[in-house]
CSV table of C-alpha atoms in Angstrom, one decimal:
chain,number,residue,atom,x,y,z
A,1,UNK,CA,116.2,60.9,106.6
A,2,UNK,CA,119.1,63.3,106.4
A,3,UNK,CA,120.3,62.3,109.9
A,4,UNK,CA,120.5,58.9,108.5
A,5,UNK,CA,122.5,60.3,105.4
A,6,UNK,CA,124.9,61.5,107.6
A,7,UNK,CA,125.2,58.6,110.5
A,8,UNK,CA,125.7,56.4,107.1
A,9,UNK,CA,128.8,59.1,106.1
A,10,UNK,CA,130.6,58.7,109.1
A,11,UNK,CA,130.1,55.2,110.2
A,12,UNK,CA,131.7,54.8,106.4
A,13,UNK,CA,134.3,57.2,106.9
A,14,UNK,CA,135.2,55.2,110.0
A,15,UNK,CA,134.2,51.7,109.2
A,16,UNK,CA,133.8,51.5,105.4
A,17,UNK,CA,137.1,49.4,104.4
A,18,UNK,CA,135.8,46.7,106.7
A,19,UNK,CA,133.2,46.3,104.2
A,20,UNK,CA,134.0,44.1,101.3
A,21,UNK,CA,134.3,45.1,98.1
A,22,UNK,CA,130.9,44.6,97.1
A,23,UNK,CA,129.2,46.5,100.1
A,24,UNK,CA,131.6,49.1,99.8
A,25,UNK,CA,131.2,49.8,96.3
A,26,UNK,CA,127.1,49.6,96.6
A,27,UNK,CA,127.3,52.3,99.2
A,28,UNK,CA,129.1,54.2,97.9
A,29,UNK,CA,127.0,54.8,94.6
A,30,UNK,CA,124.1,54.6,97.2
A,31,UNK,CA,125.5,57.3,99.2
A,32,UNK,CA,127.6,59.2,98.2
A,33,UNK,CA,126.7,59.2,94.1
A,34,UNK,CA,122.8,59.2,95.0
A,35,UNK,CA,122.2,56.5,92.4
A,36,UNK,CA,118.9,54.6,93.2
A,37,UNK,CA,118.7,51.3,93.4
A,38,UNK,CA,117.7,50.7,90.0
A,39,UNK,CA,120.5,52.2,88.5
A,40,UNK,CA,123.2,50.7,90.8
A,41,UNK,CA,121.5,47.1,89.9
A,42,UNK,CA,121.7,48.0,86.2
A,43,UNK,CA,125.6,48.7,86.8
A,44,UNK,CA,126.3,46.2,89.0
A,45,UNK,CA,124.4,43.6,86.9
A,46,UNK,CA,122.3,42.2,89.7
A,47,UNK,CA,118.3,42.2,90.8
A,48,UNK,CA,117.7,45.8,92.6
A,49,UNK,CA,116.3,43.1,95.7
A,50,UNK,CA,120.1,41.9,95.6
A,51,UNK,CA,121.6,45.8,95.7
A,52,UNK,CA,119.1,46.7,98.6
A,53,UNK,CA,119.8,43.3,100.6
A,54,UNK,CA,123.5,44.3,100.0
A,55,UNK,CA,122.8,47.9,101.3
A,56,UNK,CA,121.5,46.8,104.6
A,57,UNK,CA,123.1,44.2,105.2
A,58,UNK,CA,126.3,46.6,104.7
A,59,UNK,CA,124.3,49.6,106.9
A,60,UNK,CA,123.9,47.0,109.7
A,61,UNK,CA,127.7,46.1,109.8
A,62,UNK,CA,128.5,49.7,110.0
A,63,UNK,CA,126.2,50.1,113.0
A,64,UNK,CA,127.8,47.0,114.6
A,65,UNK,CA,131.1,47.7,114.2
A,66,UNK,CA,130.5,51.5,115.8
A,67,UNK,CA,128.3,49.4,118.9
A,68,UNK,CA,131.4,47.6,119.4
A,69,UNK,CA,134.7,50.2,118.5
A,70,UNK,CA,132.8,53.7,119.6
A,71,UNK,CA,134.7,55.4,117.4
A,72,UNK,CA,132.4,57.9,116.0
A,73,UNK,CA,131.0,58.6,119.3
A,74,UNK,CA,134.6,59.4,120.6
A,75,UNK,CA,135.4,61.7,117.4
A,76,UNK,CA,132.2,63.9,118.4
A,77,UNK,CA,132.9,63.9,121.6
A,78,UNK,CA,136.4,64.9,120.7
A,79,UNK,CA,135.0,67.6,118.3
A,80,UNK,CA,132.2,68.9,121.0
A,81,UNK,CA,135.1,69.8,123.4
A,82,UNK,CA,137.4,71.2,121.2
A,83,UNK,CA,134.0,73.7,120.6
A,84,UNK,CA,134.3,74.0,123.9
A,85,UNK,CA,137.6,75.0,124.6
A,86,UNK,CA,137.5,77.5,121.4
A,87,UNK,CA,134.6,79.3,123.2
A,88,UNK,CA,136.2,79.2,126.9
A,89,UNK,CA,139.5,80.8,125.6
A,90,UNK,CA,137.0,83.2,123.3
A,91,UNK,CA,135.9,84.4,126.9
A,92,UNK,CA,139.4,84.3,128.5
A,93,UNK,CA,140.4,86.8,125.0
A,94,UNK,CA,137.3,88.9,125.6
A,95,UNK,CA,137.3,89.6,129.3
A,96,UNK,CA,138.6,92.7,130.0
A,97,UNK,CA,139.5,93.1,134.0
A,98,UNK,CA,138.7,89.2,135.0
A,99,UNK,CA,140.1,88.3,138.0
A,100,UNK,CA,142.8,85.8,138.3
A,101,UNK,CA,140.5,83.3,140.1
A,102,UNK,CA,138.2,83.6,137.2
A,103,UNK,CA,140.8,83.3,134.8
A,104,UNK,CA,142.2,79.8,136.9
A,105,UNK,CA,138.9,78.5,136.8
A,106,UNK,CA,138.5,78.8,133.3
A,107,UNK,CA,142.1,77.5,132.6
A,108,UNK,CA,141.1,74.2,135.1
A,109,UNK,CA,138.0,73.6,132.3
A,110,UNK,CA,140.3,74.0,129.6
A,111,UNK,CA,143.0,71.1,130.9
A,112,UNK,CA,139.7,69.1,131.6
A,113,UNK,CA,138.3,69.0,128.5
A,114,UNK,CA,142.2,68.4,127.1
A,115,UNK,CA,142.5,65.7,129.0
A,116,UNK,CA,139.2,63.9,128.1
A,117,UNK,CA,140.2,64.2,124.4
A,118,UNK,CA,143.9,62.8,125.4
């Protein structure tokens, strides 16, 4: 469940103003407030079948729109090789008597990984 949670967080990060107003405001007081489904239909003044139809419907979008734009998948990409290149320049800080080769190698991986966030 909680990597749910969080695929629903950033797919709405990325995604959530193509929502409309309804879906948007459902999960966010699904999501982000924790408010069951009761207590959202109560608000919203709708049947809790209507807020949970909404709710998936909405969660289904968000998936779609990521199948087709990629965008979250880039951004973790992104973020995986920025790790990456903090750790790789963590050894280059580190090393104490590395050889130049070693050090070129190292550098090449580093304007890789640049590049493929570029």
């Amino acid at each position: 469940m909680y990597d749910k949670l969080v695929q629903i967080a950033l797919l709405f990060d990325f995604y959530g103003q193509l929502l409309t107003e309804k879906q948007i405001e459902i999960v966010d007081m699904y999501y982000n407030n924790d408010l069951s489904l009761g207590e959202i239909s109560e608000q919203q003044d709708i049947s809790r079948q209507g807020v949970y139809d909404t709710l998936k419907r909405a969660e289904k979008t968000l998936y779609q729109y990521e199948e087709k734009l990629g965008l979250v998948e880039r951004f973790l990409k992104q973020k995986e090789n920025l790790h990456e290149i903090i750790e790789m320049l963590d050894e280059l800080i580190s090393e104490e008597g590395t050889g130049k080769q070693d050090i070129k190698d190292k550098l090449r991986n580093i304007k890789e990984y640049v590049i493929n966030i570029l």
